[in-house]
Coordinates of N, CA, C and O in Angstrom, one line a residue:
M103 N -33.6 13.9 7.2 CA -32.7 12.8 6.7 C -32.5 11.8 7.8 O -32.3 12.2 9.0
K104 N -32.4 10.5 7.5 CA -32.3 9.4 8.4 C -30.9 9.5 9.0 O -29.9 9.6 8.3
A105 N -30.8 9.3 10.4 CA -29.5 9.3 11.1 C -28.9 7.9 10.8 O -29.5 6.9 11.1
L106 N -27.7 7.8 10.3 CA -27.0 6.6 10.0 C -26.0 6.2 11.1 O -25.9 5.0 11.4
A107 N -25.3 7.1 11.6 CA -24.3 6.8 12.6 C -23.8 8.1 13.3 O -23.9 9.2 12.8
T108 N -23.2 7.9 14.5 CA -22.5 8.9 15.2 C -21.1 8.4 15.4 O -20.9 7.3 15.9
I109 N -20.1 9.2 15.1 CA -18.7 8.9 15.3 C -18.1 9.8 16.3 O -18.3 11.0 16.3
G110 N -17.5 9.2 17.3 CA -17.0 10.0 18.4 C -18.1 10.2 19.5 O -19.1 9.6 19.4
Q111 N -17.7 11.0 20.5 CA -18.7 11.2 21.5 C -18.9 12.7 21.8 O -18.0 13.5 21.8
N112 N -20.2 13.0 22.0 CA -20.5 14.4 22.4 C -20.0 14.7 23.8 O -20.4 14.0 24.7
D113 N -19.2 15.7 23.9 CA -18.7 16.1 25.2 C -19.4 17.4 25.6 O -19.3 18.4 25.0
P114 N -20.3 17.3 26.6 CA -21.2 18.5 27.0 C -20.3 19.7 27.4 O -20.8 20.8 27.4
S115 N -19.1 19.5 27.8 CA -18.2 20.7 28.2 C -17.7 21.4 27.0 O -17.0 22.5 27.2
I116 N -17.8 20.9 25.8 CA -17.3 21.5 24.6 C -18.4 22.3 23.8 O -19.5 21.8 23.6
L117 N -18.1 23.5 23.4 CA -18.9 24.3 22.6 C -18.5 24.0 21.1 O -17.5 24.6 20.7
Y118 N -19.2 23.2 20.4 CA -18.8 22.7 19.1 C -19.1 23.8 18.0 O -20.1 24.5 18.1
E119 N -18.2 23.9 17.1 CA -18.5 24.6 15.8 C -19.0 23.6 14.8 O -18.4 22.6 14.5
D120 N -20.3 23.8 14.3 CA -20.8 22.9 13.4 C -20.2 23.1 12.0 O -20.0 24.2 11.6
R121 N -19.9 22.0 11.3 CA -19.4 22.1 9.9 C -20.3 21.2 9.0 O -20.1 19.9 9.0
P122 N -21.3 21.7 8.3 CA -22.1 20.9 7.4 C -21.3 20.5 6.2 O -20.5 21.3 5.6
T123 N -21.4 19.2 5.9 CA -20.7 18.6 4.8 C -21.6 17.7 4.0 O -22.6 17.3 4.5
V124 N -21.1 17.3 2.8 CA -21.8 16.4 2.0 C -20.8 15.4 1.5 O -19.6 15.7 1.2
K125 N -21.2 14.1 1.3 CA -20.4 13.0 0.8 C -21.3 12.2 -0.1 O -22.5 12.1 0.0
A126 N -20.6 11.6 -1.1 CA -21.4 10.8 -2.1 C -20.8 9.4 -2.2 O -19.6 9.2 -2.3
V127 N -21.7 8.4 -2.3 CA -21.3 7.1 -2.6 C -21.6 7.0 -4.1 O -22.7 7.3 -4.6
I128 N -20.5 6.7 -4.9 CA -20.6 6.6 -6.3 C -20.3 5.1 -6.7 O -19.2 4.7 -6.5
K129 N -21.3 4.5 -7.3 CA -21.1 3.1 -7.6 C -21.1 3.0 -9.2 O -21.8 3.6 -9.9
K130 N -20.2 2.1 -9.6 CA -20.1 1.8 -11.0 C -19.6 0.4 -11.2 O -18.5 0.0 -10.6
D131 N -20.2 -0.4 -12.0 CA -19.8 -1.8 -12.2 C -19.6 -2.6 -10.9 O -18.6 -3.3 -10.8
G132 N -20.4 -2.4 -9.9 CA -20.3 -3.1 -8.7 C -19.2 -2.6 -7.8 O -19.0 -3.2 -6.7
K133 N -18.6 -1.5 -8.1 CA -17.5 -0.9 -7.3 C -17.9 0.4 -6.7 O -18.7 1.1 -7.3
I134 N -17.3 0.8 -5.6 CA -17.6 2.1 -5.0 C -16.3 3.0 -5.1 O -15.2 2.5 -4.8
L135 N -16.4 4.2 -5.5 CA -15.3 5.1 -5.7 C -14.9 5.6 -4.3 O -15.7 6.2 -3.6
I136 N -13.6 5.4 -4.0 CA -13.0 5.9 -2.7 C -11.8 6.8 -3.1 O -11.0 6.4 -4.0
I137 N -11.7 8.0 -2.5 CA -10.5 8.9 -2.8 C -9.9 9.3 -1.5 O -10.4 9.0 -0.4
N138 N -8.8 10.1 -1.6 CA -8.2 10.7 -0.5 C -8.0 9.8 0.7 O -8.5 10.0 1.8
D139 N -7.2 8.8 0.6 CA -6.8 7.9 1.7 C -8.1 7.2 2.2 O -8.2 7.1 3.5
G140 N -9.0 6.7 1.4 CA -10.1 5.9 1.8 C -11.3 6.7 2.2 O -12.2 6.1 2.9
L141 N -11.5 7.9 1.7 CA -12.7 8.7 2.0 C -13.6 8.7 0.8 O -13.2 8.6 -0.4
L142 N -14.9 9.0 1.0 CA -15.8 9.2 0.0 C -15.6 10.6 -0.6 O -15.3 11.5 0.2
P143 N -15.9 10.9 -1.8 CA -15.8 12.2 -2.4 C -16.8 13.2 -1.8 O -17.9 12.7 -1.5
G144 N -16.5 14.4 -1.6 CA -17.4 15.4 -1.1 C -16.6 16.4 -0.3 O -15.4 16.4 -0.2
G145 N -17.3 17.2 0.5 CA -16.7 18.2 1.3 C -17.7 19.2 1.9 O -18.8 19.0 2.0
G146 N -17.1 20.3 2.4 CA -17.9 21.3 3.1 C -18.9 22.1 2.2 O -18.7 22.3 1.0
I147 N -20.0 22.5 2.9 CA -21.0 23.3 2.2 C -20.7 24.7 2.5 O -20.6 25.2 3.6
D148 N -20.5 25.5 1.4 CA -20.3 26.9 1.6 C -21.5 27.7 1.9 O -22.6 27.3 1.6
P149 N -21.4 28.9 2.6 CA -22.5 29.7 3.0 C -23.4 30.0 1.8 O -22.9 30.4 0.7
G150 N -24.7 29.8 1.9 CA -25.6 30.1 0.8 C -25.8 28.9 -0.2 O -26.7 29.0 -1.0
E151 N -25.0 27.9 -0.1 CA -25.2 26.7 -1.0 C -26.2 25.7 -0.4 O -26.2 25.5 0.8
S152 N -26.9 25.1 -1.3 CA -27.7 23.9 -0.9 C -26.8 22.7 -0.8 O -25.7 22.7 -1.3
N153 N -27.3 21.6 -0.2 CA -26.5 20.4 -0.2 C -26.2 19.9 -1.6 O -25.1 19.5 -1.9
E154 N -27.2 20.0 -2.5 CA -27.0 19.5 -3.8 C -26.0 20.3 -4.6 O -25.2 19.8 -5.3
E155 N -26.1 21.7 -4.4 CA -25.1 22.6 -5.1 C -23.7 22.3 -4.6 O -22.8 22.2 -5.4
A156 N -23.5 22.0 -3.3 CA -22.2 21.7 -2.7 C -21.7 20.4 -3.3 O -20.5 20.3 -3.6
L157 N -22.5 19.4 -3.4 CA -22.1 18.1 -3.9 C -21.7 18.2 -5.3 O -20.7 17.6 -5.8
I158 N -22.5 18.9 -6.1 CA -22.2 19.1 -7.5 C -20.8 19.8 -7.7 O -19.9 19.3 -8.4
R159 N -20.6 20.8 -6.9 CA -19.3 21.6 -6.9 C -18.1 20.7 -6.5 O -17.1 20.6 -7.1
E160 N -18.3 20.0 -5.3 CA -17.2 19.1 -4.8 C -16.8 18.0 -5.7 O -15.7 17.7 -5.9
L161 N -17.8 17.4 -6.3 CA -17.5 16.3 -7.3 C -16.8 16.8 -8.5 O -15.9 16.1 -9.1
Q162 N -17.2 18.0 -9.0 CA -16.5 18.6 -10.1 C -15.1 18.9 -9.7 O -14.1 18.6 -10.5
E163 N -14.8 19.5 -8.6 CA -13.5 19.8 -8.1 C -12.6 18.6 -7.9 O -11.4 18.6 -8.3
E164 N -13.2 17.6 -7.2 CA -12.3 16.5 -6.8 C -12.1 15.4 -7.8 O -11.0 14.9 -7.9
I165 N -13.1 15.2 -8.6 CA -12.9 14.1 -9.6 C -13.3 14.5 -11.0 O -13.3 13.6 -11.9
G166 N -13.7 15.7 -11.2 CA -14.1 16.2 -12.6 C -15.4 15.6 -13.1 O -15.5 15.5 -14.3
A167 N -16.3 15.2 -12.2 CA -17.5 14.5 -12.6 C -18.7 15.4 -12.6 O -18.8 16.3 -11.8
T168 N -19.6 15.1 -13.4 CA -20.9 15.7 -13.5 C -22.0 14.8 -13.0 O -22.1 13.6 -13.4
I169 N -22.9 15.3 -12.1 CA -23.9 14.4 -11.5 C -25.1 14.4 -12.4 O -25.6 15.5 -12.8
K170 N -25.7 13.2 -12.6 CA -26.9 13.0 -13.3 C -28.1 12.9 -12.4 O -29.2 13.5 -12.6
K171 N -27.9 12.2 -11.2 CA -29.0 12.0 -10.3 C -28.4 11.8 -8.9 O -27.3 11.2 -8.7
L172 N -29.1 12.4 -7.9 CA -28.7 12.3 -6.5 C -29.9 11.7 -5.7 O -31.1 12.0 -5.9
E173 N -29.5 10.8 -4.7 CA -30.5 10.2 -3.8 C -30.0 10.3 -2.4 O -28.9 9.8 -2.1
K174 N -30.7 10.9 -1.5 CA -30.3 11.1 -0.1 C -30.4 9.7 0.6 O -31.3 8.9 0.3
I175 N -29.3 9.4 1.4 CA -29.3 8.2 2.1 C -29.3 8.3 3.6 O -29.6 7.4 4.3
G176 N -28.8 9.5 4.1 CA -28.8 9.7 5.6 C -27.7 10.6 6.1 O -27.0 11.1 5.3
V177 N -27.6 10.7 7.4 CA -26.7 11.7 8.0 C -25.8 10.9 9.0 O -26.2 10.0 9.7
V178 N -24.5 11.3 9.0 CA -23.5 10.8 9.9 C -23.1 12.1 10.7 O -22.7 13.1 10.1
V179 N -23.0 12.0 12.0 CA -22.5 13.1 12.8 C -21.2 12.6 13.4 O -21.1 11.5 14.0
Q180 N -20.2 13.5 13.2 CA -18.8 13.1 13.7 C -18.3 14.2 14.6 O -18.3 15.4 14.3
Y181 N -18.0 13.8 15.9 CA -17.5 14.7 16.9 C -16.0 14.7 16.8 O -15.4 13.6 16.9
R182 N -15.4 15.9 16.6 CA -13.9 16.0 16.6 C -13.5 16.9 17.8 O -13.4 18.1 17.7
N183 N -13.5 16.2 19.0 CA -13.3 17.0 20.3 C -12.0 17.8 20.4 O -12.0 18.8 21.0
L184 N -10.9 17.3 19.8 CA -9.7 18.0 19.9 C -9.7 19.4 19.1 O -8.9 20.3 19.5
I185 N -10.6 19.5 18.2 CA -10.7 20.8 17.4 C -12.0 21.4 17.6 O -12.4 22.4 17.0
N186 N -12.8 20.9 18.6 CA -14.1 21.5 19.0 C -15.0 21.6 17.8 O -15.7 22.7 17.6
R187 N -15.1 20.6 16.9 CA -15.9 20.7 15.7 C -16.8 19.5 15.7 O -16.4 18.4 16.0
R188 N -18.0 19.7 15.2 CA -19.0 18.7 14.9 C -19.3 18.7 13.4 O -19.9 19.7 12.9
Y189 N -19.0 17.6 12.7 CA -19.3 17.5 11.3 C -20.7 16.9 11.2 O -20.9 15.8 11.7
I190 N -21.5 17.5 10.4 CA -22.8 17.0 10.1 C -22.7 16.6 8.6 O -22.7 17.5 7.7
V191 N -22.6 15.3 8.3 CA -22.3 14.8 7.0 C -23.6 14.2 6.4 O -24.1 13.2 6.8
D192 N -24.1 14.9 5.4 CA -25.3 14.4 4.6 C -24.8 13.5 3.5 O -24.0 13.9 2.7
G193 N -25.3 12.3 3.5 CA -24.8 11.3 2.5 C -25.8 11.1 1.4 O -27.0 11.2 1.6
Y194 N -25.2 10.9 0.2 CA -26.0 10.7 -1.0 C -25.4 9.5 -1.8 O -24.2 9.2 -1.7
V195 N -26.3 8.9 -2.7 CA -25.8 8.1 -3.7 C -25.9 9.0 -5.0 O -26.9 9.6 -5.2
A196 N -24.8 9.0 -5.7 CA -24.7 9.9 -6.9 C -24.5 9.0 -8.1 O -23.7 8.1 -8.2
E197 N -25.3 9.3 -9.1 CA -25.2 8.7 -10.4 C -24.5 9.7 -11.3 O -25.0 10.9 -11.4
L198 N -23.4 9.3 -12.0 CA -22.7 10.3 -12.8 C -23.2 10.2 -14.3 O -23.7 9.2 -14.7
E199 N -22.9 11.3 -15.0 CA -23.3 11.4 -16.4 C -22.2 10.6 -17.2 O -21.1 10.5 -16.8

């Protein structure tokens, strides 16, 4: 998947715990859905889940939506040095049913 951005800085002295996540851009009528204080819908990938399964579950949990179509758009890596965590965020455009 194409690298879109890196947020924060990699500190070589930190042993990061990776947290794979998925987020979706949902467009309708020329608008983008934003939730939770300005964030895109989505969340963590549970063990054994594919990216697509996680996104389907997260969108159902967060906004009660069912996905009709997904398109991968890229990856954002976010370093959270204070909590020793590196989020690998796979981004998608989602079309809802």
